[in-house]
PDB file of C-alpha atoms in Angstrom:
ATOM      1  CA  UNK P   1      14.502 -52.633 -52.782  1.00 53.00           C
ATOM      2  CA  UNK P   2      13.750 -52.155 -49.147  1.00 57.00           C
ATOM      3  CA  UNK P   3      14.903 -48.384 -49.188  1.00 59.00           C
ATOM      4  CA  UNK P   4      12.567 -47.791 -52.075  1.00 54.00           C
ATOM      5  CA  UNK P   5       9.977 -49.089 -50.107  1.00 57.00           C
ATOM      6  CA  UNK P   6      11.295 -46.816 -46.916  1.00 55.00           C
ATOM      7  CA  UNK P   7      11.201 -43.974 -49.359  1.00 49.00           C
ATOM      8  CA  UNK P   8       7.439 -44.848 -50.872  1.00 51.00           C
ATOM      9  CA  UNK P   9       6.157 -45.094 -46.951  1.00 50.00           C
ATOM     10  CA  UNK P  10       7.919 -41.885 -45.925  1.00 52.00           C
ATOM     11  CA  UNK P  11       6.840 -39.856 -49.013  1.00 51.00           C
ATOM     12  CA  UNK P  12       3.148 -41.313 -48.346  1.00 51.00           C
ATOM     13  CA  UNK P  13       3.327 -40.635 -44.746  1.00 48.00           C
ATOM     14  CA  UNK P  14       4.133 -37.198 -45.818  1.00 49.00           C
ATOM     15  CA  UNK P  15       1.834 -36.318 -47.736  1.00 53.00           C
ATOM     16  CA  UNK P  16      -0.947 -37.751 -45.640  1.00 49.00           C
ATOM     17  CA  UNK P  17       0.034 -35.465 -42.631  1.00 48.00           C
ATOM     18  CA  UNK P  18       0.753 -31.967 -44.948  1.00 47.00           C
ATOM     19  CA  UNK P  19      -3.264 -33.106 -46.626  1.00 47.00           C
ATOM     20  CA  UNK P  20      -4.897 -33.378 -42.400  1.00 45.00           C
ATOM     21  CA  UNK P  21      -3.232 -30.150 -41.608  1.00 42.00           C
ATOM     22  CA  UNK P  22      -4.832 -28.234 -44.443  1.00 42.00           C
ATOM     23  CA  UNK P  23      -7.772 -29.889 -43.909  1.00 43.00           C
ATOM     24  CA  UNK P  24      -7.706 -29.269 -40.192  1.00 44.00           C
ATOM     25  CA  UNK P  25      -7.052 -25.525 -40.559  1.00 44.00           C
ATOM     26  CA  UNK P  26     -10.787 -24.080 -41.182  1.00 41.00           C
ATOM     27  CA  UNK P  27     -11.264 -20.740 -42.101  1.00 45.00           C
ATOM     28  CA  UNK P  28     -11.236 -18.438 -38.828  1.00 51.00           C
ATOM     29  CA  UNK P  29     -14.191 -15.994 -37.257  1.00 60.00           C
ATOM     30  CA  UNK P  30     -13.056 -12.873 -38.818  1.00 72.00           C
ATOM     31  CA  UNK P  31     -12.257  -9.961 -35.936  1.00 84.00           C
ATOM     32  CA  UNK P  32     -14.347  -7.162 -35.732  1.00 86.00           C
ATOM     33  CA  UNK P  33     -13.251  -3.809 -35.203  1.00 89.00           C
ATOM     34  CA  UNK P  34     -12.683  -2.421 -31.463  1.00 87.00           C
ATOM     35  CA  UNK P  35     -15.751   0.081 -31.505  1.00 89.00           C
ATOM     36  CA  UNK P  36     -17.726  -2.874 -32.623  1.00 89.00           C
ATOM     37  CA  UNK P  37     -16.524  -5.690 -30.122  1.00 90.00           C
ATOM     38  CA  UNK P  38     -18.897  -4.071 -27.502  1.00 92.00           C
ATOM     39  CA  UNK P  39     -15.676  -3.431 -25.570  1.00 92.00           C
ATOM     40  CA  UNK P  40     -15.945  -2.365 -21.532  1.00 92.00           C
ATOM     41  CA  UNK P  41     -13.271  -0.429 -19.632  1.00 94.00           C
ATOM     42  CA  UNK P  42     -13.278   0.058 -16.212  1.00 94.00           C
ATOM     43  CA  UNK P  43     -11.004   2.674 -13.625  1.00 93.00           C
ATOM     44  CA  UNK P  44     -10.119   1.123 -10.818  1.00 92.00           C
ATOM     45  CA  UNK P  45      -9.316   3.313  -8.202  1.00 92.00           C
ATOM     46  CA  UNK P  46      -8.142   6.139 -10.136  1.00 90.00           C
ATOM     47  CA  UNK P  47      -4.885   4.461 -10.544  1.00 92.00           C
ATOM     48  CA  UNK P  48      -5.236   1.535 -12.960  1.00 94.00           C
ATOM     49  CA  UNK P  49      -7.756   0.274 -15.498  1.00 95.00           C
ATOM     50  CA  UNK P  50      -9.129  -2.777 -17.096  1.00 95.00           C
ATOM     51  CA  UNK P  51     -10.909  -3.878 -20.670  1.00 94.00           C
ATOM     52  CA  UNK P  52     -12.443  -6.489 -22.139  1.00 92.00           C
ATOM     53  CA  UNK P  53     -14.457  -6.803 -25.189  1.00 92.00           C
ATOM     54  CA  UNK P  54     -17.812  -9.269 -26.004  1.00 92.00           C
ATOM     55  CA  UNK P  55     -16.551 -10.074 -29.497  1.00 92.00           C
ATOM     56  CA  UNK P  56     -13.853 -11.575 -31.142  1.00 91.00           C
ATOM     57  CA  UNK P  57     -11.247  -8.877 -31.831  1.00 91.00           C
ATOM     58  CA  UNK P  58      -7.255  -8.218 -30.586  1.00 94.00           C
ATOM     59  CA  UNK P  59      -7.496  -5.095 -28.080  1.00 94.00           C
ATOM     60  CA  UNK P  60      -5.488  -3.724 -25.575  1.00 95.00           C
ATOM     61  CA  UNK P  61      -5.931  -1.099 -22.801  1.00 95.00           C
ATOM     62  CA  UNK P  62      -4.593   2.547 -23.243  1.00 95.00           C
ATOM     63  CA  UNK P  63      -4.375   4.947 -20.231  1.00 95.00           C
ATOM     64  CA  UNK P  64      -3.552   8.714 -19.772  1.00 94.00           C
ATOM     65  CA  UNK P  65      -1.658   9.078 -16.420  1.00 94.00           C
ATOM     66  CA  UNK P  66      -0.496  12.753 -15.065  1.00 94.00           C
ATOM     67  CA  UNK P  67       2.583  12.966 -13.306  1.00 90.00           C
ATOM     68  CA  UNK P  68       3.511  15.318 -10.306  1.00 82.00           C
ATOM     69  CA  UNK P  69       4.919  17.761  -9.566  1.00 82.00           C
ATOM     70  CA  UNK P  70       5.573  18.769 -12.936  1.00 81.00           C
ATOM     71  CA  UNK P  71       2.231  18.233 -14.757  1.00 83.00           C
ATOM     72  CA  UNK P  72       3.377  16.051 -17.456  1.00 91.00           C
ATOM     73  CA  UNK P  73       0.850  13.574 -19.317  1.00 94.00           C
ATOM     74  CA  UNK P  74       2.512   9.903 -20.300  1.00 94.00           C
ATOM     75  CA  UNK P  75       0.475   6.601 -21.812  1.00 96.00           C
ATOM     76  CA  UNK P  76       0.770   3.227 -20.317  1.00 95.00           C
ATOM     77  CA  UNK P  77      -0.677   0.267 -21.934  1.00 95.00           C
ATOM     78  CA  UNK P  78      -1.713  -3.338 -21.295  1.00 94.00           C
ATOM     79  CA  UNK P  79      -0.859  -6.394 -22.330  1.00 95.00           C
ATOM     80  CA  UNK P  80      -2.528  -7.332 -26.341  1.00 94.00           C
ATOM     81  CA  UNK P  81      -5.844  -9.838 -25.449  1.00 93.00           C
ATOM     82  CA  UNK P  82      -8.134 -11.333 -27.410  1.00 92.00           C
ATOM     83  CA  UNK P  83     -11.795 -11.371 -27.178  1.00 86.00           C
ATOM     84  CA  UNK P  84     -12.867 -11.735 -23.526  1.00 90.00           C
ATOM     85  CA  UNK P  85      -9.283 -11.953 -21.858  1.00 92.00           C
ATOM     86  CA  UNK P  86      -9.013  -8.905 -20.063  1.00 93.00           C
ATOM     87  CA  UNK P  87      -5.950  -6.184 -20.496  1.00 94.00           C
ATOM     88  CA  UNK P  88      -4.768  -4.135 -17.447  1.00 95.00           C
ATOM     89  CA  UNK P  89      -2.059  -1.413 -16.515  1.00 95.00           C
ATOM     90  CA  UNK P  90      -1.609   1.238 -14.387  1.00 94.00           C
ATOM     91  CA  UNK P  91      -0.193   4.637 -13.646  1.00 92.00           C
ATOM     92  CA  UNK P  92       3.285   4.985 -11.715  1.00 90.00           C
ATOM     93  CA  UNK P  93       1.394   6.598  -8.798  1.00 88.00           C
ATOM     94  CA  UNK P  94      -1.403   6.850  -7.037  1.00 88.00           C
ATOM     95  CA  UNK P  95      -4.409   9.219  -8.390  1.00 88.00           C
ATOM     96  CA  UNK P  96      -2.660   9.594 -11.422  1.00 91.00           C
ATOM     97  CA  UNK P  97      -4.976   8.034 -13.966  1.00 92.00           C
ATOM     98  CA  UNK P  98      -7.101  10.875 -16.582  1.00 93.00           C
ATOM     99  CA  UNK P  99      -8.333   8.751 -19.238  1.00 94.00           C
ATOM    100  CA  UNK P 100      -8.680   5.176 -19.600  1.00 94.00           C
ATOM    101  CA  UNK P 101      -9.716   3.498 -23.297  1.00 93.00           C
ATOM    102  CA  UNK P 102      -9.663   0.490 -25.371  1.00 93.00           C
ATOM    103  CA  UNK P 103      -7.922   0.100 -28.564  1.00 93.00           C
ATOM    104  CA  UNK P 104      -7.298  -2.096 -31.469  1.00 90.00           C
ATOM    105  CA  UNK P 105      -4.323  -4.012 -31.243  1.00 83.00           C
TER     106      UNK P 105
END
């Protein structure tokens, strides 16, 4: 009788904590597109660069980098953020940076 009861509080338990998680887990902001987060990117000294967007969306730093002596173009990109965090690389030498952009992750 007393494992029935064990088994009762356990199944009860249960189901109590499965019904506060699904009524915990609201519906999320949906993420707007990159060219509508009001995303910023910044060069910093011709080397690296930097982005951040206003709204909530997954983005992620893309830049063009030149390489010398042989002129050949490569991408480097940042780490994935979300919303505000900022996402930086840079180039494997200095002055090497052509282009720097945000994009949707």
């Amino acid at each position: 009788m007393r494992s029935v009861k064990r088994l009762a509080a356990s199944a009860a338990l249960a189901t109590a904590t499965a019904a506060a998680v699904l009524a915990g887990s609201g519906t999320a902001q949906a993420d707007v597109p990159v060219w509508q987060a009001n995303c910023h990117v910044y060069n910093i000294f011709n080397t690296g660069g930097m982005a951040n967007c206003e709204l909530p969306t997954w983005h992620q730093v893309k830049l063009t980098c030149v390489a010398w002596p042989v002129p050949f173009t490569y991408w480097k990109f940042g780490p994935i953020q979300y919303g505000q965090n900022q996402s930086w690389a840079a180039c494997d030498s200095f002055n090497a940076l052509t282009r720097v952009e945000v994009i949707q992750a």
